[in-house]
XYZ file of C-alpha atoms in Angstrom:
759
model
C 26.077 14.788 -20.348
C 27.363 15.144 -16.414
C 24.437 16.781 -15.558
C 25.646 16.579 -11.624
C 29.580 18.218 -12.299
C 29.747 21.010 -10.565
C 26.067 20.356 -8.772
C 27.334 18.694 -4.890
C 23.658 20.487 -4.357
C 21.681 18.709 -6.334
C 24.141 15.059 -5.919
C 23.762 15.532 -2.375
C 19.506 16.154 -2.599
C 19.735 12.805 -5.053
C 21.189 10.349 -2.350
C 19.640 12.680 0.761
C 16.452 11.185 -1.637
C 17.728 7.644 -2.559
C 18.225 7.045 1.557
C 14.723 8.576 3.135
C 13.304 5.848 0.185
C 15.201 3.324 1.733
C 14.935 4.552 5.568
C 11.290 4.211 4.767
C 11.096 0.703 4.407
C 13.031 -0.722 7.092
C 11.828 -1.094 11.294
C 11.829 1.462 13.717
C 14.625 -0.538 15.036
C 16.570 -0.726 11.855
C 16.387 2.710 10.878
C 17.615 3.664 14.585
C 21.213 1.893 14.278
C 22.018 2.686 10.953
C 21.074 6.380 12.532
C 23.530 5.247 15.217
C 26.297 3.902 13.082
C 26.376 6.644 10.996
C 26.363 8.947 12.987
C 29.498 7.206 15.377
C 30.887 7.463 11.394
C 30.474 10.575 10.600
C 32.353 12.065 13.866
C 35.717 9.381 13.898
C 36.226 11.250 9.818
C 35.709 14.727 10.694
C 38.511 15.283 12.894
C 40.386 13.819 10.357
C 38.319 15.463 7.410
C 39.139 18.991 9.253
C 42.744 18.212 10.281
C 43.817 17.077 6.634
C 41.110 18.242 4.667
C 41.226 15.870 1.771
C 38.901 15.897 -0.121
C 38.250 11.804 -0.457
C 37.791 12.497 3.602
C 35.687 15.683 2.978
C 33.195 13.877 0.145
C 33.155 11.309 3.131
C 31.970 13.229 6.081
C 29.330 14.943 3.601
C 28.083 10.894 2.462
C 27.717 10.128 6.425
C 26.183 13.322 7.203
C 23.090 12.675 4.628
C 22.865 9.294 6.160
C 22.778 10.921 9.610
C 19.604 13.029 8.991
C 17.713 11.014 5.974
C 17.444 7.994 8.522
C 17.241 10.717 11.193
C 14.781 12.163 10.341
C 12.448 8.997 9.955
C 13.246 7.125 12.675
C 11.524 10.469 14.856
C 8.434 10.821 12.622
C 8.623 7.097 13.131
C 8.743 6.911 16.623
C 6.376 10.161 16.799
C 3.675 8.989 15.180
C 4.442 5.300 14.873
C 5.148 4.659 18.647
C 2.812 5.494 20.546
C -0.381 3.700 18.716
C 1.680 0.031 17.961
C 2.028 -0.834 21.328
C -2.172 -1.026 21.840
C -2.559 -2.749 17.372
C -5.830 -4.403 18.076
C -6.851 -2.867 21.307
C -8.779 0.178 21.901
C -8.203 3.883 23.748
C -9.106 6.933 24.366
C -8.419 9.345 22.488
C -8.730 13.475 21.284
C -7.763 13.685 17.933
C -7.906 16.711 15.725
C -8.982 16.765 12.175
C -5.809 17.669 9.371
C -7.463 16.465 6.225
C -10.946 14.893 5.012
C -10.117 12.774 2.240
C -13.750 11.510 1.376
C -16.933 12.012 3.679
C -20.431 9.721 1.353
C -22.733 8.227 2.433
C -20.585 5.025 2.255
C -17.836 6.263 4.957
C -15.567 8.431 5.612
C -11.315 8.920 5.375
C -10.183 11.424 8.305
C -6.282 12.662 8.759
C -6.095 13.400 12.406
C -3.546 14.409 15.063
C -3.558 12.047 18.116
C -3.085 14.797 20.338
C -4.176 12.836 23.698
C -3.892 9.581 24.436
C -4.913 8.160 27.854
C -4.611 11.240 29.703
C -0.754 11.178 28.188
C -0.124 14.450 25.398
C 0.671 12.721 22.060
C 1.628 14.121 18.069
C 1.363 11.008 16.241
C -1.110 10.682 13.212
C -3.346 8.322 12.123
C -7.100 7.580 9.223
C -9.887 8.195 11.469
C -12.486 5.530 9.980
C -15.727 6.630 9.894
C -19.563 4.964 8.782
C -21.287 7.641 6.638
C -20.591 11.442 6.146
C -18.538 12.476 8.649
C -20.392 15.061 10.676
C -16.743 16.450 11.695
C -15.380 19.300 9.933
C -10.959 20.634 9.667
C -9.581 21.574 12.718
C -12.053 20.340 14.357
C -11.203 18.440 17.831
C -13.034 15.003 18.567
C -13.043 13.496 21.633
C -13.854 9.175 22.461
C -13.409 5.904 22.817
C -11.713 4.404 19.242
C -10.058 0.842 18.152
C -7.141 1.253 17.001
C -6.060 -0.883 13.716
C -4.312 -2.045 10.776
C -4.759 0.185 8.362
C -4.524 -2.509 5.082
C -8.059 -3.590 6.985
C -9.663 -0.269 5.749
C -8.109 0.714 2.373
C -10.772 0.831 -0.368
C -8.548 0.770 -3.345
C -5.091 -0.361 -4.696
C -3.374 2.625 -3.214
C -5.002 4.224 -0.483
C -2.999 2.713 2.318
C 0.751 4.492 0.922
C -1.089 7.778 0.606
C -2.304 7.517 3.988
C 0.560 6.857 5.374
C 2.721 9.735 2.397
C 0.642 12.225 4.778
C 2.832 10.397 8.372
C -0.396 7.941 9.317
C 0.661 4.354 10.540
C -2.674 3.276 11.808
C -6.250 3.548 12.323
C -8.920 4.252 14.224
C -12.300 3.206 14.831
C -14.630 5.031 17.249
C -15.825 2.263 19.332
C -19.610 3.534 19.831
C -19.616 6.220 16.861
C -22.731 8.348 19.172
C -20.448 8.504 21.797
C -17.659 10.931 19.715
C -17.395 13.996 21.126
C -16.922 17.169 19.520
C -13.606 19.066 22.300
C -13.250 22.027 20.549
C -14.945 23.630 17.468
C -11.855 24.571 14.141
C -14.060 26.611 12.784
C -11.717 29.748 13.609
C -8.494 27.214 12.972
C -6.403 28.754 10.312
C -6.076 25.612 7.806
C -10.467 25.881 8.039
C -10.347 29.691 7.240
C -8.477 29.017 4.302
C -10.626 25.900 3.371
C -13.537 28.375 3.860
C -11.682 30.972 1.348
C -11.026 28.369 -1.575
C -14.450 26.720 -0.880
C -16.235 30.265 -1.394
C -14.136 31.525 -4.531
C -14.956 28.556 -5.871
C -18.843 28.757 -5.103
C -18.500 32.743 -6.420
C -16.782 31.012 -9.689
C -20.426 28.997 -9.540
C -23.289 31.868 -9.342
C -21.866 33.666 -12.101
C -21.583 30.286 -14.210
C -22.679 26.776 -12.802
C -21.906 24.268 -15.541
C -18.722 21.056 -15.588
C -17.021 23.361 -17.973
C -16.879 26.430 -15.196
C -15.738 23.189 -12.072
C -12.778 22.413 -14.691
C -11.734 25.996 -14.290
C -12.038 26.594 -10.439
C -9.269 23.089 -10.083
C -7.158 24.246 -12.472
C -7.670 27.123 -10.742
C -7.955 26.273 -6.783
C -7.465 22.278 -6.142
C -10.317 22.157 -6.712
C -10.001 18.122 -8.002
C -12.485 16.769 -6.563
C -15.514 18.420 -7.542
C -15.167 16.877 -10.881
C -17.014 14.382 -12.224
C -15.941 11.147 -12.937
C -16.194 11.340 -16.920
C -13.656 14.399 -16.789
C -11.040 12.751 -13.628
C -11.476 9.492 -16.769
C -10.799 11.508 -20.097
C -7.898 13.534 -18.696
C -6.161 10.559 -16.768
C -6.633 8.711 -20.638
C -5.757 11.244 -22.756
C -2.287 11.850 -20.782
C -3.481 15.904 -19.552
C -4.248 14.717 -15.430
C -1.112 17.235 -15.215
C -3.244 20.139 -15.916
C -5.340 19.406 -12.810
C -3.041 19.261 -10.188
C -1.416 22.841 -9.574
C 1.833 22.675 -10.069
C 5.014 24.899 -11.798
C 2.595 25.507 -14.949
C -0.492 26.898 -13.689
C 1.937 29.055 -10.817
C 3.771 30.184 -13.357
C 0.935 31.858 -15.714
C -0.673 33.180 -12.389
C 2.838 34.843 -11.588
C 3.345 36.205 -14.659
C -0.157 37.356 -15.034
C 0.561 39.303 -11.751
C 3.724 40.624 -13.196
C 2.691 41.909 -16.200
C -0.329 43.392 -14.038
C 2.539 45.232 -11.698
C 4.693 46.353 -15.165
C 1.478 48.491 -15.944
C 1.457 50.688 -12.264
C 5.204 51.258 -13.198
C 6.079 49.360 -10.148
C 9.775 48.516 -9.929
C 11.229 45.457 -10.407
C 12.607 44.472 -6.579
C 9.151 45.518 -5.039
C 7.792 43.512 -8.058
C 9.619 39.913 -7.040
C 8.606 40.333 -3.250
C 5.198 40.904 -4.254
C 5.264 37.979 -6.345
C 6.772 36.017 -3.247
C 4.494 37.316 -1.029
C 1.237 36.141 -3.119
C 2.743 32.424 -4.140
C 3.236 32.110 -0.393
C -0.270 32.821 0.037
C -1.360 30.710 -3.210
C 0.637 28.077 -1.766
C -1.821 27.659 1.490
C -5.031 28.471 -0.103
C -4.521 25.409 -2.947
C -4.043 23.298 -0.283
C -0.629 23.127 0.575
C 0.299 20.350 -2.376
C 3.947 19.212 -3.316
C 3.371 19.959 -6.527
C 2.893 23.740 -5.615
C 5.453 24.215 -2.788
C 8.052 22.563 -5.065
C 7.255 25.192 -7.567
C 6.828 27.718 -4.964
C 10.467 27.159 -3.429
C 11.680 27.629 -6.779
C 10.696 30.543 -7.625
C 12.024 31.990 -4.542
C 15.602 30.880 -4.529
C 15.207 32.559 -8.007
C 13.856 35.712 -6.132
C 16.218 35.663 -3.174
C 19.349 34.653 -6.434
C 18.434 37.719 -8.259
C 18.786 39.638 -4.894
C 21.735 38.353 -3.958
C 23.035 38.934 -7.118
C 24.237 35.558 -7.403
C 23.970 32.709 -9.921
C 20.707 30.584 -10.391
C 20.969 26.993 -11.207
C 17.766 25.203 -11.399
C 18.635 21.626 -11.068
C 20.088 22.914 -7.257
C 16.957 24.740 -6.807
C 14.716 21.500 -7.341
C 17.148 19.603 -5.009
C 17.361 22.150 -2.737
C 13.631 22.130 -2.333
C 13.215 18.741 -2.028
C 15.986 17.833 0.171
C 13.573 21.436 2.776
C 10.081 19.195 2.283
C 12.224 15.318 2.536
C 13.836 16.582 5.824
C 10.916 17.842 7.123
C 8.114 15.253 6.322
C 9.393 11.991 4.997
C 7.077 10.407 4.372
C 6.583 12.291 1.270
C 8.858 10.766 -0.415
C 5.873 7.522 -0.396
C 3.160 10.500 -1.990
C 2.758 9.970 -5.719
C 2.208 14.062 -6.085
C 6.177 14.889 -4.735
C 6.893 11.531 -6.856
C 5.957 13.256 -10.255
C 6.362 17.185 -9.555
C 10.072 16.116 -8.888
C 10.849 13.762 -11.593
C 9.059 15.679 -14.274
C 10.584 19.027 -13.628
C 13.937 16.819 -12.992
C 13.252 15.823 -16.232
C 12.602 19.258 -17.886
C 15.995 20.310 -16.955
C 17.987 17.600 -17.198
C 17.357 17.920 -20.661
C 17.102 21.365 -21.783
C 20.832 21.657 -22.921
C 19.080 19.099 -25.454
C 16.489 21.752 -26.172
C 17.715 24.779 -26.794
C 20.253 22.604 -29.100
C 17.793 21.170 -31.524
C 16.401 24.577 -31.399
C 18.984 26.046 -33.016
C 20.313 23.566 -35.050
C 16.662 24.437 -36.401
C 17.444 28.411 -37.261
C 19.731 26.869 -39.267
C 17.537 25.760 -41.335
C 16.673 28.909 -43.533
C 12.917 28.618 -43.124
C 10.734 31.728 -42.659
C 9.841 33.017 -39.873
C 6.181 32.129 -39.624
C 7.477 28.089 -40.301
C 10.426 28.728 -37.691
C 8.111 29.562 -35.260
C 5.629 27.130 -36.074
C 8.243 24.423 -36.181
C 9.640 25.154 -32.746
C 5.933 26.151 -30.952
C 6.011 22.235 -31.706
C 9.325 21.090 -31.162
C 9.637 22.745 -27.632
C 6.182 20.996 -27.292
C 7.266 17.482 -28.378
C 10.251 17.808 -26.375
C 8.618 18.733 -23.287
C 6.466 16.323 -23.676
C 9.033 13.930 -24.304
C 11.600 14.456 -21.338
C 8.808 14.550 -18.694
C 7.319 10.969 -19.349
C 11.190 9.131 -19.755
C 11.131 10.628 -16.623
C 7.905 9.791 -15.248
C 8.401 6.452 -16.229
C 9.246 4.184 -13.461
C 6.467 5.944 -11.617
C 3.720 5.291 -14.618
C 5.168 1.846 -14.575
C 5.069 0.671 -10.777
C 1.783 2.907 -9.047
C -0.421 2.882 -12.478
C 1.000 0.202 -14.671
C -0.177 2.035 -17.707
C 1.004 4.810 -19.697
C -1.098 6.798 -21.947
C 0.371 7.267 -26.259
C -1.396 9.990 -26.816
C -0.346 12.231 -24.325
C 1.970 14.492 -26.786
C -0.181 14.658 -28.980
C -3.449 16.077 -26.043
C -0.300 18.863 -24.467
C 0.132 20.344 -28.298
C -3.712 20.695 -28.345
C -4.517 21.352 -25.109
C -2.221 22.474 -22.682
C -1.707 25.975 -24.751
C -5.626 26.826 -23.933
C -4.700 26.847 -20.646
C -3.466 30.033 -20.396
C -6.074 31.825 -22.101
C -8.405 30.205 -19.481
C -6.794 30.508 -16.199
C -6.230 34.091 -17.052
C -9.599 35.002 -18.032
C -10.570 32.410 -14.446
C -8.451 34.766 -11.816
C -9.762 38.320 -14.408
C -13.572 36.726 -13.598
C -12.796 36.229 -10.038
C -11.404 39.762 -9.380
C -14.211 40.676 -11.154
C -17.153 39.192 -9.726
C -18.613 42.062 -7.401
C -20.098 43.154 -10.758
C -21.705 40.161 -11.903
C -22.033 41.680 -15.584
C -17.878 42.070 -16.388
C -17.473 38.758 -14.202
C -20.033 36.600 -16.065
C -19.100 37.886 -19.209
C -14.874 37.433 -19.257
C -16.014 33.725 -17.112
C -18.619 33.202 -20.162
C -15.949 33.151 -22.214
C -13.405 31.362 -19.837
C -16.117 28.341 -20.016
C -16.346 28.535 -23.844
C -12.375 27.289 -23.637
C -13.085 25.250 -21.250
C -16.279 23.464 -23.453
C -13.360 22.798 -26.574
C -10.479 21.117 -23.905
C -13.022 19.127 -22.580
C -14.773 17.949 -25.769
C -11.030 17.589 -27.051
C -10.521 15.523 -23.744
C -13.664 13.193 -24.441
C -12.399 13.190 -28.334
C -9.056 12.184 -26.945
C -10.353 9.475 -24.651
C -12.299 7.753 -26.652
C -9.262 7.028 -29.179
C -8.149 4.290 -26.560
C -4.630 5.321 -26.319
C -4.632 3.996 -22.987
C -1.193 0.901 -23.278
C -0.723 -1.522 -20.089
C 2.717 -2.109 -18.837
C 2.059 -4.991 -17.015
C 3.137 -7.508 -19.686
C 5.203 -10.196 -18.596
C 8.337 -8.536 -21.319
C 7.788 -4.444 -20.063
C 10.643 -4.940 -17.094
C 13.405 -6.652 -19.519
C 13.145 -3.570 -21.910
C 12.579 -1.192 -18.574
C 15.074 -1.963 -16.030
C 17.618 -1.265 -18.976
C 15.788 1.612 -20.581
C 16.498 2.740 -16.652
C 19.748 1.786 -16.076
C 21.384 3.146 -19.434
C 19.348 6.915 -19.395
C 21.399 7.235 -15.658
C 24.056 6.259 -17.034
C 23.979 8.775 -20.429
C 22.459 11.527 -17.961
C 26.324 11.179 -14.965
C 28.506 10.390 -17.874
C 29.733 12.983 -20.181
C 29.169 12.047 -23.208
C 31.407 13.554 -26.670
C 28.406 13.716 -28.267
C 24.803 14.974 -26.602
C 22.178 13.268 -28.473
C 23.176 9.564 -27.337
C 21.028 10.461 -25.014
C 18.012 9.157 -27.400
C 19.369 6.157 -27.662
C 17.985 4.629 -24.562
C 14.718 6.309 -26.034
C 14.917 4.779 -29.411
C 16.062 1.557 -28.323
C 12.989 0.762 -26.017
C 10.684 2.304 -28.505
C 11.584 0.406 -31.394
C 11.958 -3.218 -29.058
C 8.316 -2.527 -26.830
C 6.612 -1.812 -30.993
C 8.283 -5.800 -31.771
C 7.647 -7.248 -28.354
C 3.593 -5.668 -28.604
C 3.021 -7.266 -32.317
C 4.829 -10.945 -31.583
C 2.101 -11.005 -27.911
C -0.451 -9.602 -30.224
C -0.591 -11.922 -32.885
C 0.092 -15.225 -30.567
C -2.601 -14.135 -27.649
C -4.754 -14.015 -30.860
C -5.512 -17.381 -30.903
C -5.587 -17.879 -27.468
C -8.382 -16.363 -24.039
C -7.846 -16.141 -20.981
C -10.606 -16.670 -18.249
C -10.833 -15.304 -14.638
C -12.601 -16.636 -11.748
C -12.059 -14.712 -9.187
C -14.784 -14.878 -6.328
C -15.026 -13.076 -3.008
C -17.237 -14.284 -0.189
C -20.420 -15.736 -2.132
C -19.108 -13.067 -4.849
C -18.728 -14.412 -8.500
C -17.301 -13.518 -11.364
C -16.091 -14.341 -14.704
C -13.471 -12.113 -15.913
C -11.782 -12.667 -20.188
C -9.461 -11.092 -21.656
C -7.803 -10.979 -25.025
C -4.593 -8.884 -26.198
C -5.704 -6.136 -23.729
C -9.723 -6.404 -24.985
C -11.622 -7.433 -21.709
C -14.876 -8.900 -20.748
C -16.892 -8.939 -16.962
C -19.176 -11.277 -16.105
C -20.770 -9.903 -13.359
C -22.746 -12.985 -11.499
C -23.251 -11.387 -7.621
C -25.385 -7.760 -7.709
C -23.812 -5.972 -8.817
C -21.982 -3.624 -6.272
C -19.304 -1.147 -6.728
C -16.947 -3.408 -4.882
C -17.641 -6.303 -7.074
C -16.879 -4.089 -10.524
C -13.906 -2.100 -9.333
C -11.945 -5.212 -8.181
C -13.072 -6.664 -11.387
C -11.593 -4.073 -13.323
C -8.857 -4.049 -11.471
C -7.739 -8.148 -11.486
C -8.378 -7.139 -14.940
C -6.290 -4.335 -15.311
C -3.236 -6.951 -14.669
C -4.053 -8.750 -17.243
C -2.824 -5.981 -18.973
C -6.494 -5.004 -19.649
C -6.430 -1.167 -19.856
C -10.902 -0.145 -20.783
C -13.213 -3.117 -20.355
C -15.141 -4.246 -23.863
C -18.594 -4.985 -22.403
C -20.397 -5.377 -18.833
C -21.958 -7.797 -18.808
C -25.411 -8.780 -16.188
C -27.230 -12.309 -15.544
C -29.787 -10.859 -13.341
C -31.007 -7.790 -12.192
C -30.500 -5.728 -8.498
C -31.289 -2.351 -7.655
C -27.888 -1.532 -6.905
C -26.393 -2.224 -10.373
C -28.524 1.340 -10.938
C -25.910 3.021 -8.374
C -22.885 1.082 -8.792
C -22.732 0.831 -12.874
C -23.364 5.023 -12.837
C -20.175 5.296 -10.654
C -18.350 2.719 -12.103
C -19.025 3.710 -15.566
C -17.582 7.444 -14.940
C -14.396 5.808 -13.594
C -13.528 2.985 -16.166
C -14.133 3.478 -20.570
C -17.003 0.676 -20.576
C -17.693 0.020 -24.653
C -20.957 -2.546 -24.351
C -23.242 -3.328 -21.642
C -24.986 -6.584 -21.804
C -28.663 -7.551 -20.758
C -30.766 -10.064 -19.871
C -34.086 -10.382 -21.173
C -36.458 -8.922 -18.106
C -38.249 -11.820 -16.793
C -40.456 -9.653 -13.489
C -42.323 -6.789 -12.985
C -38.761 -5.330 -10.953
C -36.509 -6.326 -13.428
C -38.847 -4.203 -16.294
C -38.256 -1.398 -13.709
C -34.740 -1.322 -12.923
C -32.816 -2.382 -17.242
C -35.179 1.648 -17.845
C -32.896 3.348 -15.201
C -29.233 1.152 -16.298
C -30.558 2.459 -20.260
C -30.092 5.026 -19.367
C -27.677 5.461 -17.960
C -26.164 4.090 -20.450
C -27.141 6.466 -23.010
C -25.883 9.375 -20.488
C -22.580 7.016 -21.099
C -22.541 6.239 -24.224
C -22.414 2.471 -23.912
C -23.598 0.230 -26.277
C -26.304 -1.579 -25.112
C -27.739 -5.247 -25.742
C -30.299 -6.755 -24.231
C -30.028 -11.118 -24.569
C -31.924 -13.949 -24.613
C -31.157 -17.027 -21.620
C -29.848 -20.077 -23.655
C -28.894 -18.122 -26.524
C -24.531 -18.817 -27.624
C -23.025 -15.108 -27.513
C -19.666 -14.298 -29.795
C -17.055 -13.333 -27.749
C -13.794 -12.545 -28.840
C -14.833 -12.892 -32.828
C -14.208 -16.793 -32.415
C -15.232 -17.688 -28.430
C -19.187 -17.625 -26.976
C -20.879 -17.967 -23.978
C -24.346 -19.086 -22.636
C -25.976 -18.262 -19.956
C -28.830 -20.359 -19.088
C -32.159 -20.662 -17.201
C -32.464 -18.383 -13.812
C -33.957 -20.426 -11.528
C -35.324 -19.227 -8.280
C -37.274 -21.738 -5.917
C -39.503 -19.939 -2.713
C -36.503 -19.324 -0.258
C -34.086 -18.084 -2.590
C -33.517 -14.220 -3.403
C -30.668 -14.529 -6.115
C -31.233 -16.471 -8.877
C -28.707 -19.903 -9.462
C -27.116 -20.446 -12.546
C -25.128 -22.187 -14.789
C -22.701 -19.992 -17.287
C -21.285 -22.119 -20.293
C -17.671 -20.456 -22.262
C -16.698 -21.621 -24.835
C -13.508 -21.288 -27.014
C -11.659 -23.299 -29.679
C -12.051 -26.808 -28.820
C -12.122 -25.737 -25.307
C -14.809 -24.922 -22.395
C -15.306 -23.920 -18.972
C -18.287 -24.137 -17.053
C -19.490 -21.729 -14.108
C -22.596 -23.416 -11.526
C -23.843 -21.024 -8.116
C -23.957 -23.368 -5.629
C -27.769 -24.434 -6.296
C -27.595 -25.191 -9.628
C -27.277 -29.104 -9.639
C -30.465 -29.040 -7.025
C -32.225 -26.306 -8.677
C -32.136 -28.450 -12.252
C -33.244 -31.494 -11.004
C -35.655 -29.930 -9.391
C -37.286 -28.870 -12.745
C -36.052 -31.570 -14.199
C -33.290 -30.368 -16.179
C -29.545 -31.480 -16.846
C -26.795 -29.730 -15.360
C -24.665 -29.927 -19.352
C -21.151 -30.043 -17.638
C -19.714 -33.208 -18.657
C -17.861 -31.676 -21.535
C -15.651 -28.711 -20.353
C -12.714 -29.064 -19.093
C -13.601 -26.707 -15.775
C -16.103 -26.736 -13.464
C -16.252 -23.988 -11.544
C -18.753 -23.993 -7.978
C -19.546 -20.822 -7.043
C -20.382 -19.329 -3.486
C -23.268 -17.157 -5.366
C -26.879 -17.444 -4.576
C -29.069 -19.822 -2.352
C -27.229 -22.610 -0.256
C -27.860 -26.708 -1.636
C -30.956 -27.929 0.836
C -29.150 -31.710 0.123
C -25.939 -32.794 -0.324
C -25.371 -34.108 -4.630
C -23.813 -37.129 -5.582
C -21.548 -36.235 -9.138
C -21.570 -39.129 -10.541
C -17.938 -40.469 -12.356
C -19.713 -40.022 -16.288
C -20.488 -36.577 -15.089
C -17.448 -35.341 -13.303
C -14.808 -32.831 -15.771
C -11.059 -32.700 -15.653
C -10.798 -30.503 -12.763
C -13.776 -29.475 -10.075
C -13.188 -25.866 -8.604
C -14.897 -25.525 -5.744
C -15.221 -21.602 -4.516
C -15.493 -22.340 -0.960
C -15.618 -25.214 2.203
C -19.508 -24.096 2.789
C -19.859 -24.802 -1.012
C -17.549 -28.405 -1.061
C -19.783 -29.942 1.581
C -22.461 -29.833 -0.567
C -21.127 -31.858 -2.988
C -19.673 -35.813 -3.288
C -16.869 -36.124 -5.291
C -16.021 -40.076 -6.464
C -12.942 -40.895 -5.323
C -10.686 -39.696 -8.294
C -11.852 -37.149 -9.116
C -9.349 -33.875 -8.922
C -10.731 -30.715 -7.305
C -9.333 -28.037 -5.664
C -10.365 -25.249 -4.083
C -10.025 -21.432 -4.946
C -8.189 -19.029 -2.483
C -9.476 -16.086 -4.529
C -9.045 -16.369 -8.317
C -8.445 -19.130 -10.557
C -7.021 -17.636 -14.557
C -7.753 -20.639 -17.148
C -6.254 -19.932 -21.052
C -8.928 -21.287 -23.512
C -6.752 -22.585 -26.948
């Protein structure tokens, strides 16, 4: 298609982004050396380029200038944010920090983005992550003084990708208060611009809730004001699985709807076009700051301002060039934005829509020549436009979906076709409700209609989410399909094609390859079961996955952290949802953990053991209530009874064994599939079984997993050769010291997880 022909600025923006992405992966010293070499080369080429005016030398000088700018701005950012704190890693420092953003603040802890304004008495301008226990007592704009321990940020990342999110904001290290009680408020930030804007957004959010308080109104507020953090986990999960997450992140779609409403309102008063443009531009700038200056809104505002500027200058406007110019401005002032998912998604999606825009116009013109009736033409044109936009945006953001999320929703075309048209009337009514909130009757009436639309959206997304249309991109064959697909797609975009519709050939070929590979993988995977034993300290779990269907057998206390770690492990094994969560005993923290876990992860069934004590019978009703609220099927199973899993497999859990000194039970779990089996035993199960006169049945298994959960063995256990399986896996050195094996026994220590395939 040759999209970069006659678009040198757009091509330069792509090269700039690529150079910044490379520079962010280099060390500070390496970045400096590249900058110096590029600067010297640029000066050496610039003089003959000016004298001779040869195109080749001019292009080379422009390329070297891009190198200087990209690597230079990355070095400057690292020098400002990383250099002051890096020498003080793993040491205590006295500092003053200003709170720039609150990532999270709850009972589990607080994570705040701060700027170090003073370090050991010297003025600084470095960014860092401030980690606090419990809810933060500080707010946006506050300046906090105290002594902090400087540490690596990776140690305090609660989920995969959190460290990258902080780096995207320019923070490279974390600060932990040496004594949180000694932190002092050096300056109150209540009156800072950032705090006032946040308060204003909060006031608008509360205005909506004061009219009607419901999940539907929370959705309206999220789409208008960017208050996504107020949405429940279930809503975020359903929108993500339905492929509609872009509706919850304010972007060009939202800005276009609001700008259109404002422009139509000014037309009613017959305002001249130039004045309307100025008012709209000022409003968009204000909206950018009110909603938190996200990169998606920033990109949309830049492109809109350039469009309006071209009108005043009477110049041609090229959207691709505007996109490249906006991206370059953001990256030059904040190079670490390249690591931000919001920046990546908004830039790639917009690029895809603009790059394939000509094809969409050609499809419409062909449809118009078919001689169809007008109403049928309009309907088909609307459907075709929706599907084309979804396809173009999906192709563009597919690299991020693959490398970051590892999954993609196949329901996105259907979801956009049904739900996206509802967003326009919803946002218009929401804006009118805010403007008329001073007249409660009118505001409540408008918001009531908007909430009905929002409820329809919530019901549709919940239904779509339940269809299970999420596809994992973590299969082994995926790179062999996607890498050639990306190469061909980029090549077809850059090269001028005689037939533009050849651009769809990579999409068709990749779709066919995926269909064939998934079919073959599914047929081959029916006869095998992957069993993953995962341990962290004394927390154990057994995970099973087959063709994307997954089961968690939680052998620990059922904490939220463990459940999420289990789920992340299963995601790496191609699972996108949990079919069964099996709890082996009861614990009070399971109630809160299950409530949060089920709100963010699709869970179909919950298996609970028969309660044996009064405390068990107190926890069981709470778990049943959560399952009922989340529409999760519940099975209360008996100990020592085989439970069928994955059609031809079974899981059998022994009676929990306790002694007077134990709080956690000692357990044994037997997993069989086909002719093979695996046995898990808690650390002290063999000892406890001997006390109760029971036999630890591990002789018939291919593998014995000696876990670390539960009580420690009280004495050394001798394992006779006749009862030793083919392999013994030891969860930790502490467990290993409690067992003695025959000299020829095959056993190994477990680093973190072990994977077995039963067939």
